[in-house]
XYZ file of C-alpha atoms in Angstrom:
495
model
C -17.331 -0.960 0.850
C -19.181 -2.302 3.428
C -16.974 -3.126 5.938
C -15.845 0.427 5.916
C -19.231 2.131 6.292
C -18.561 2.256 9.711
C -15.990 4.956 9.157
C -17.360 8.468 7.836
C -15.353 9.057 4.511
C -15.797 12.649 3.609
C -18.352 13.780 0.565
C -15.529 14.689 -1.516
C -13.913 11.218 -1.193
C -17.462 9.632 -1.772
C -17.699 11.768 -5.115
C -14.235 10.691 -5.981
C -15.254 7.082 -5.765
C -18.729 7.158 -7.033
C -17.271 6.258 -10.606
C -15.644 3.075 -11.651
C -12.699 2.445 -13.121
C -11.580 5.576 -12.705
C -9.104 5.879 -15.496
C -5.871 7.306 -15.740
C -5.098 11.339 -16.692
C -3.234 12.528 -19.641
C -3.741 15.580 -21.767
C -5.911 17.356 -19.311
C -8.613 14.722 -19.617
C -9.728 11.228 -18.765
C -7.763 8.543 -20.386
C -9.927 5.544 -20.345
C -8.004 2.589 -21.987
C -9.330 0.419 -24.805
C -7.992 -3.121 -23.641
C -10.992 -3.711 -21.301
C -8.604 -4.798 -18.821
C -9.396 -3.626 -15.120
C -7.510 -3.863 -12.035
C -9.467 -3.784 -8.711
C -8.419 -1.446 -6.308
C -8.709 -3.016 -2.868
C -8.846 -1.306 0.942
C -6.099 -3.408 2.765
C -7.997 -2.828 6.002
C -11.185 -4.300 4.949
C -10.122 -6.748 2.378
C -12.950 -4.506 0.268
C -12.781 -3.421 -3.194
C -12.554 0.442 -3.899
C -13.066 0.710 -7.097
C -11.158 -0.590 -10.465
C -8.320 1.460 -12.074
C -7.330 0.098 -15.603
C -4.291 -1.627 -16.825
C -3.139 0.446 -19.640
C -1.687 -1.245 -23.006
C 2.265 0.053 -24.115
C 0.460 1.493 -26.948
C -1.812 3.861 -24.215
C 1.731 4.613 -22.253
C 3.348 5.563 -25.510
C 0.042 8.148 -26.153
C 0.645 9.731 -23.020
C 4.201 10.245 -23.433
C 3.622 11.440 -26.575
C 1.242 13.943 -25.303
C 3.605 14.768 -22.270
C 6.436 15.718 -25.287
C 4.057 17.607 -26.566
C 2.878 19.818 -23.909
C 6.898 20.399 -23.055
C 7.293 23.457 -25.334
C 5.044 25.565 -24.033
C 5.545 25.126 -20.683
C 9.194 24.901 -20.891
C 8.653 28.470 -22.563
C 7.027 29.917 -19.917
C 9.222 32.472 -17.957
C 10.260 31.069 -14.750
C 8.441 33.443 -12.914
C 4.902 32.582 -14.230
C 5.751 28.835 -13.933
C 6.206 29.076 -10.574
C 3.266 31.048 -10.006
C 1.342 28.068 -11.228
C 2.861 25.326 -9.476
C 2.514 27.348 -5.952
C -1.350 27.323 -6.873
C -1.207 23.730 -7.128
C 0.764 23.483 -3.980
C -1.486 25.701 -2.505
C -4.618 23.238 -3.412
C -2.683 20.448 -2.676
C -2.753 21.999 0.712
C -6.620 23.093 0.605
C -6.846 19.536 0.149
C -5.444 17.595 2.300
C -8.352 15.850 4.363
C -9.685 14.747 0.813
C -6.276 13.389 -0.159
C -5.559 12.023 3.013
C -8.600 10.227 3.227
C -7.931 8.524 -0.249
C -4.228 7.535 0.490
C -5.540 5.942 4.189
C -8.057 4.020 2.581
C -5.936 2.522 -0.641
C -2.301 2.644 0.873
C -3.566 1.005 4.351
C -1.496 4.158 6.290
C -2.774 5.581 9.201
C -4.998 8.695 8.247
C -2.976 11.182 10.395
C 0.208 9.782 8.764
C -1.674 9.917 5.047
C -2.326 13.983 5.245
C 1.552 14.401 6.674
C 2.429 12.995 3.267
C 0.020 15.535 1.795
C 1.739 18.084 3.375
C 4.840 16.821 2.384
C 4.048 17.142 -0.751
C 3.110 20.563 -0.983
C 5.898 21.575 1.408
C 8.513 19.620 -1.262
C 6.772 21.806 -4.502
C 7.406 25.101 -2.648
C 10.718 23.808 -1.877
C 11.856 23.538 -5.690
C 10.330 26.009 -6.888
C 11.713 28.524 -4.894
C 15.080 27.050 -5.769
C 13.943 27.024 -9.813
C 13.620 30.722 -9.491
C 17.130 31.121 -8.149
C 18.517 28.957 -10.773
C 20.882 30.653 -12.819
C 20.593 29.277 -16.217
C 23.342 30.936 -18.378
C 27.039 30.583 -17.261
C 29.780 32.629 -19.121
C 33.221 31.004 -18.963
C 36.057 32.567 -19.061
C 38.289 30.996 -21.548
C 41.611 32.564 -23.277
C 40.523 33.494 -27.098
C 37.230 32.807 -27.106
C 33.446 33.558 -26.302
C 31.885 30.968 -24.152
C 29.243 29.946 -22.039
C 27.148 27.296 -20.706
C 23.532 27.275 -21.103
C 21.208 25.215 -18.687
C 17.730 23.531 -20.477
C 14.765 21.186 -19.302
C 15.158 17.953 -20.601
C 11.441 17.283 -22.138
C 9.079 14.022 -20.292
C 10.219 12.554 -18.212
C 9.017 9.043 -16.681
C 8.235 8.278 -13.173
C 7.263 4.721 -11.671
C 6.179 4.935 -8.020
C 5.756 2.220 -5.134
C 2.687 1.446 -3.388
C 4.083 2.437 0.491
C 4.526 6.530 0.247
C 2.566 7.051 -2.834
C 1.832 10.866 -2.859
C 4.663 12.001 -0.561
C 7.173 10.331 -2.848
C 5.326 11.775 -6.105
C 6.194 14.865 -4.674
C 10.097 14.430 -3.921
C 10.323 12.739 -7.724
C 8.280 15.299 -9.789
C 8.929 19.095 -8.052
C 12.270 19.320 -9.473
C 11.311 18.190 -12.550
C 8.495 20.459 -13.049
C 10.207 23.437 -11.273
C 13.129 23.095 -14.005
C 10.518 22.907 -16.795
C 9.838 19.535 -18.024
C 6.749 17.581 -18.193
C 5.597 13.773 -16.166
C 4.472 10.705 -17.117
C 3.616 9.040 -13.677
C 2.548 5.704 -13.410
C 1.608 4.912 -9.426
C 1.491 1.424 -8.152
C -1.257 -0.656 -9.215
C -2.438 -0.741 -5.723
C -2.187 3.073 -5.147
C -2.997 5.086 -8.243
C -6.133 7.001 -7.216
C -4.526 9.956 -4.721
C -2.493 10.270 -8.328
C -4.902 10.617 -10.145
C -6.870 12.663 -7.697
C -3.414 14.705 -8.032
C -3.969 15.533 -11.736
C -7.265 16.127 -11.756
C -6.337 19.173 -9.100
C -3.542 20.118 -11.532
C -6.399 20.775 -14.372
C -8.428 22.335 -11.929
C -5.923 25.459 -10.837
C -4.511 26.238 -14.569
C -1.609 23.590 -15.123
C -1.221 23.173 -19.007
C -2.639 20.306 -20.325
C -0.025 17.238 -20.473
C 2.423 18.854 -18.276
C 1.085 15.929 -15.513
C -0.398 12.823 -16.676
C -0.978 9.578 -14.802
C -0.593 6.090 -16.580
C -2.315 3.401 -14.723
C -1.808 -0.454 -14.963
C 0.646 -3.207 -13.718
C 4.496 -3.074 -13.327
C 4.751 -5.499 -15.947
C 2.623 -3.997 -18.339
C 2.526 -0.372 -17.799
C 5.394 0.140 -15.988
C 7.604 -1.736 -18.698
C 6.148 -0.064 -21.277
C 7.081 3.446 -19.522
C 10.909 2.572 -18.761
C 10.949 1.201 -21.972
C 10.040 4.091 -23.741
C 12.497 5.140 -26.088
C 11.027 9.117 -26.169
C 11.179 9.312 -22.247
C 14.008 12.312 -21.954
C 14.830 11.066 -18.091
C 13.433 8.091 -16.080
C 12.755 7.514 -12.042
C 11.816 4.607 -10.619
C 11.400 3.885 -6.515
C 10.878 0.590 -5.382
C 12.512 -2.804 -4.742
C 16.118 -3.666 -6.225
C 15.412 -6.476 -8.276
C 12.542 -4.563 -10.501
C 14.997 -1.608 -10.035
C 17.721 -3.795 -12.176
C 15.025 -4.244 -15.037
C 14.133 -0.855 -15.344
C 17.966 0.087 -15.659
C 18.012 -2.301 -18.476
C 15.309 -0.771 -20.413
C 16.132 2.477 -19.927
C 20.067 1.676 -21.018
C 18.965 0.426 -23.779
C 17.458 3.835 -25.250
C 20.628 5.675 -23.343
C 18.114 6.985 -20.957
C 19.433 8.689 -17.754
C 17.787 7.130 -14.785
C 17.687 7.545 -11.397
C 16.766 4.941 -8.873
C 15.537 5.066 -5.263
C 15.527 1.184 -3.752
C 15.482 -0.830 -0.715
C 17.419 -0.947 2.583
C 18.308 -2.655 5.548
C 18.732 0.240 7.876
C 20.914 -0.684 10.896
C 20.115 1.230 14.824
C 23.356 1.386 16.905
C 22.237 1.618 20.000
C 25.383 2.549 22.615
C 25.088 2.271 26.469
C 25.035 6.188 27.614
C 21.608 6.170 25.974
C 17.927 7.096 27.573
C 16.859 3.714 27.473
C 13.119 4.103 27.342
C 13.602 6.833 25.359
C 15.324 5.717 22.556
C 13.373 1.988 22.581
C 9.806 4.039 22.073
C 11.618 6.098 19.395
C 12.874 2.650 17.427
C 9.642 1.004 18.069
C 7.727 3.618 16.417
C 9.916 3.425 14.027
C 9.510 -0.311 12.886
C 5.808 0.631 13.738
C 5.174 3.726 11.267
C 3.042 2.405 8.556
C 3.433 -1.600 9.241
C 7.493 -1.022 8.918
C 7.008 -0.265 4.954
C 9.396 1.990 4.858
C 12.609 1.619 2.772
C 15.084 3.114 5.361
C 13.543 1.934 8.390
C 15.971 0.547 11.289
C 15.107 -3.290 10.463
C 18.398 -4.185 12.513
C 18.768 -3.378 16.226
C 22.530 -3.491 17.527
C 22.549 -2.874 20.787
C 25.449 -2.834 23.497
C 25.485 -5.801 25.979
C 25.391 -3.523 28.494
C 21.828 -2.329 27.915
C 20.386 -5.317 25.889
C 18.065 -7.204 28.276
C 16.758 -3.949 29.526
C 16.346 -2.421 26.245
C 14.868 -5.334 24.864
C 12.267 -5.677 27.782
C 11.499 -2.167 27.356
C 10.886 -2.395 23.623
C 8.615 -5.338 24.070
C 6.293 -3.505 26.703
C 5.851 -1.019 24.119
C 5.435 -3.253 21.362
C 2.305 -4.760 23.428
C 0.564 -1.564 23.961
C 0.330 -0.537 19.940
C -3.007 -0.374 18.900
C -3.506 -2.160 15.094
C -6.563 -1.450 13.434
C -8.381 -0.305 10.074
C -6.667 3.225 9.306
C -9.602 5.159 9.199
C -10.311 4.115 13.286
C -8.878 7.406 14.709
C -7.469 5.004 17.989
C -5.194 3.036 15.214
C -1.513 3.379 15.734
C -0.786 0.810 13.001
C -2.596 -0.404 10.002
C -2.268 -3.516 7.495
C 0.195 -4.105 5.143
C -0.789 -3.059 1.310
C -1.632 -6.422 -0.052
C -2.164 -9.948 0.694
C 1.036 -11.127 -1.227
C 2.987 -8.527 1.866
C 0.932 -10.284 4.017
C 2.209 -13.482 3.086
C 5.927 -11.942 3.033
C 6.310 -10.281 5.901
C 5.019 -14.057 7.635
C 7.188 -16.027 5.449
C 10.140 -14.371 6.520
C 9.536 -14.764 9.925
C 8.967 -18.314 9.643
C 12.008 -18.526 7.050
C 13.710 -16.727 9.531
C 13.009 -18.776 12.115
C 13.620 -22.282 10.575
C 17.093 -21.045 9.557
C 17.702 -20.587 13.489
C 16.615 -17.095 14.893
C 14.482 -16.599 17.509
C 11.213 -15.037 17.535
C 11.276 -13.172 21.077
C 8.509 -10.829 20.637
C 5.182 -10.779 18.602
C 5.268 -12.130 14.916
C 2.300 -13.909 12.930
C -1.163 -12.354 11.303
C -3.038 -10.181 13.753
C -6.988 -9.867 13.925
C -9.329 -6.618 14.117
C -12.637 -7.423 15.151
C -15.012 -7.137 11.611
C -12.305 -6.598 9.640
C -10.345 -8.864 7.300
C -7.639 -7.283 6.545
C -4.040 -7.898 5.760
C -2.919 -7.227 9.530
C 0.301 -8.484 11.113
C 2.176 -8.783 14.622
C 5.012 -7.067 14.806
C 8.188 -8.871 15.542
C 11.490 -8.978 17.351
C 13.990 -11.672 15.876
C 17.696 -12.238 17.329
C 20.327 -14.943 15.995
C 23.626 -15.420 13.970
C 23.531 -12.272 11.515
C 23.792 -14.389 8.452
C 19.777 -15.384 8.999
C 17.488 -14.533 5.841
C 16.104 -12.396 8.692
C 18.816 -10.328 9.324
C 20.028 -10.141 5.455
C 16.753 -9.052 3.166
C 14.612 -6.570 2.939
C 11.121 -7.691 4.841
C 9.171 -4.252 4.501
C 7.203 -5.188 7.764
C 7.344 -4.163 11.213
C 10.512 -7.091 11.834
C 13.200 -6.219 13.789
C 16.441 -8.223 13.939
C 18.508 -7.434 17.080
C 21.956 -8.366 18.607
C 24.382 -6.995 21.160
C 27.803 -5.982 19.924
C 30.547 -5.190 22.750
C 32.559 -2.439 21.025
C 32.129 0.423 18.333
C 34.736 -1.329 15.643
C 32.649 -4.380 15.675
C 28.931 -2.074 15.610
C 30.139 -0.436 12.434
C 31.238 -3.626 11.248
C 27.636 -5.327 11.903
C 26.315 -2.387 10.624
C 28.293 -2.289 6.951
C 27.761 -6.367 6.989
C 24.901 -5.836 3.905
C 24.555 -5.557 0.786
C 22.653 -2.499 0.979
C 23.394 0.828 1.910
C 20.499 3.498 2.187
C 20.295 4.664 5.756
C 21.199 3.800 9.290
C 21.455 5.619 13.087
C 23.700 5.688 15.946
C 22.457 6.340 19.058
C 24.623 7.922 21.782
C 25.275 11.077 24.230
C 28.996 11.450 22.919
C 29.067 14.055 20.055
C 32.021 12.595 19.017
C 31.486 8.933 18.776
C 27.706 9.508 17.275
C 30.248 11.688 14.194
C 32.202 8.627 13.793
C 30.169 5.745 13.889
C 27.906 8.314 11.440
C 30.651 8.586 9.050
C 32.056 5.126 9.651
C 28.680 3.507 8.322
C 28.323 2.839 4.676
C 25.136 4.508 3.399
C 23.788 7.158 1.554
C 22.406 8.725 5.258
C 23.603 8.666 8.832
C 20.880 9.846 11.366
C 21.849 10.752 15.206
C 19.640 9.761 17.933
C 16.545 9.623 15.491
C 15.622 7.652 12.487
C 13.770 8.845 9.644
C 14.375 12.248 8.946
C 14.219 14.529 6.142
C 14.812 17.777 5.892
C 14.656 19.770 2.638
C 18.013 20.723 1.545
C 20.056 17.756 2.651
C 20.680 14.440 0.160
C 18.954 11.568 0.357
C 19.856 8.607 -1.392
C 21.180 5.577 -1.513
C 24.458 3.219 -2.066
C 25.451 -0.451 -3.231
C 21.784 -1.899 -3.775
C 20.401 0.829 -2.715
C 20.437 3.742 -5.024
C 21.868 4.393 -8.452
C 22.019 7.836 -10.395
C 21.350 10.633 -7.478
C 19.045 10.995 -4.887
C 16.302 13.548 -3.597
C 15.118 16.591 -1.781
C 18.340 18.820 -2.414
C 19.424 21.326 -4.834
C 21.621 19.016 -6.888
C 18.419 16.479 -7.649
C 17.078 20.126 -9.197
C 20.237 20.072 -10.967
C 19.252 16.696 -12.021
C 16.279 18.223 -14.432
C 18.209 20.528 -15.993
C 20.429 19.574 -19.389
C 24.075 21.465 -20.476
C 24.685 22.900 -23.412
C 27.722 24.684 -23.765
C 28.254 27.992 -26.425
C 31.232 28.336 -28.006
C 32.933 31.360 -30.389
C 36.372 31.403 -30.881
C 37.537 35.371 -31.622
């Protein structure tokens, strides 16, 4: 890692690294695979390799669910009490840990560092979360029902599978597997190929403060290979997969085909309706951080910018003299506001939609192409502002880069109308000093969230998911995803 020398990594994160591959976790223990197949692990900032990470065979997956349905007895056993007495340890180290981890996730996932040990703490912040609502769970239910005994009995479901995406890797490992664990049941993770270690890292520390053996194991190895093999899996008890909508649709498939319940978390094309009573300066540093925060690979992002004609040219002006002034560098440079993207196919995605974009007739007003840090080559880009007719490529797909898309509307009817004009429906914000206009165009907008005069929030305790081709099967961070982990059983005697 040469071209990251330059930048201190702590002795822990050395250690973690010395070894290559460094194979995947399952059964309390390394779980090297046998294929010989590796997959190099590659810093996005530098363009230099890690380490290597293998590519596990189905038959390897299919171990490691195995042992995961093993280890679900016991722990599903254990009274709730000392269950969650283990899983606040881990939070706890998860916590102790969070330089370490934050370190690891800056250098594979390209974020920010800052940004990397927020997840961290996300993470540990989400585990409290459910299992303080696991130990208010109550699990038997008696009905009343005219001539007979009855109740309802709630029960873990057994492994469950988990596929996660390469741009929140440990913050999103912790909304998908703290209910699940809280309720009882055991994981099968498999990361994205490009960011497995802080995983793996993840159930290493889960050894380390008492967690059973197989209650957290980590698959590693491509979406194709590993990840198919895991939604595919006909012992799985309950599958969740985050990521794009198009390998969302094939993991459906698989898992309908064993009658697997799944849940899926997938793109966006948030929408940002800006009105004309706002703070102007205000709210245009608050969106451009927004597209900003880790290279705009972020599924609910505001990726289209509606703003009244009123304020548009100022707006817009002000937005662009912000734009100029972020800092884009390796993210391990403490002065970096904004890293690369993960890989050099996003690279070459997030610049072929701008030029797609643009040959289809938008406008590039701000920004757009690769950018350069000095001794670096890494997968860097411009951020971009794009404006034209709303039916541009631009405007319609998911990028997952720092691309904006703007255009003036004139009235709220035809804001919510831009707004709902996609096919997908995760998250979008109005922007306003009217209570009750911000309620309306909130409510008016078809997603699974409505944000007021911020974007990007979440708050334990309050839904998030998403709608249309966003979401299928539930969402996260609220008591019914907990609910999600637990099976019925209803008891029956008729007297």
């Amino acid at each position: 890692m040469s071209a990251v020398s330059k930048f201190k990594l702590l002795p822990e994160v050395d250690q973690f690294l010395g070894t290559s591959p460094i194979q995947g976790f399952a059964g309390g223990k390394h779980f090297p695979t046998t294929t010989g197949t590796l997959i190099a692990s590659i810093d996005p900032g530098s363009g230099e390799k890690i380490t290597d990470i293998p590519d596990m065979s189905a038959a390897e997956v299919s171990q490691a669910v195995d042992i995961a349905n093993h280890a679900f007895p016991k722990w599903a056993a254990l009274p709730q009490k000392e269950r969650s007495a283990l899983l606040l340890k881990l939070a706890d180290a998860v916590e102790s840990k969070k330089a370490v981890i934050g370190q690891i996730e800056a250098l594979e996932a390209g974020k920010i560092e800052a940004q990397a040990q927020g997840d961290v703490q996300n993470f540990a912040d989400t585990l409290r979360y459910f299992v303080k609502l696991a130990d208010g769970v109550v699990t038997h239910t008696k009905l009343d029902i005219p001539g007979h005994e009855a109740w309802t009995t709630k029960q873990p479901w057994g492994a469950c599978g988990f596929i996660f995406p390469w741009n929140f890797p440990f913050l999103l490992i912790g909304w998908g597997i703290s209910p699940a664990l809280a309720s009882g049941n055991t994981v099968v993770i498999k990361p994205a190929e490009d960011t497995s270690l802080s995983a793996i890292y993840l159930a290493r520390l889960a050894k380390e403060v008492g967690i059973p053996d197989g209650v957290i194991n980590v698959v590693t190895g491509l979406g194709q290979t590993a990840g198919a093999a895991l939604a595919g899996n006909p012992n799985i008890k309950r599958m969740s997969f985050t990521g794009s909508p198009e390998v969302g649709k094939l993991v459906a498939e698989a898992c309908a085909r064993n009658l697997v319940p799944v849940k899926l978390e997938l793109g966006g094309k948030g929408a940002a309706v800006v009105f004309e009573d706002v703070d102007v300066v205000g709210t245009a540093e608050k969106l451009v951080g927004a597209i900003t925060f880790h290279t705009g690979q972020v599924c609910c992002d505001a990726t289209r910018w509606f703003i009244h004609e009123k304020i548009y040219d100022q707006f817009i002006e002000v937005c662009k003299d912000r734009l100029k002034k972020v800092r884009i560098g390796h993210p391990l440079d403490p002065n970096s506001q904004m890293g690369p993207v993960v890989n050099p196919k996003q690279h070459a995605r997030v610049l072929g939609y701008q030029e797609k974009g643009k040959s289809s007739g938008a406008q590039c007003i701000f920004g757009g192409g690769p950018a350069t840090v000095a001794g670096l080559q890494g997968n860097y880009v411009q951020p971009a502002l794009l404006t034209g007719p709303l039916d541009n490529i631009a405007a319609r797909e998911e990028i997952f880069g720092p691309v904006a898309f703007v255009a003036k509307f004139k009235t709220e009817q035809e804001a919510i109308s831009m707004a709902n004009d996609t096919d997908y429906g995760l998250a979008n914000s109005v922007w306003t000093q009217d209570p009750a206009r911000a309620a309306r165009v909130a409510e008016a907008m078809v997603a699974g969230n409505s944000w007021i005069n911020a974007h990007n929030v979440f708050p334990h305790g309050v839904p998030y998911g998403g709608v249309k081709k966003s979401g299928l099967g539930g969402g996260v961070l609220s008591p019914e995803v907990l609910m999600d982990y637990y099976r019925n059983t209803s008891v029956v005697r008729p007297i």
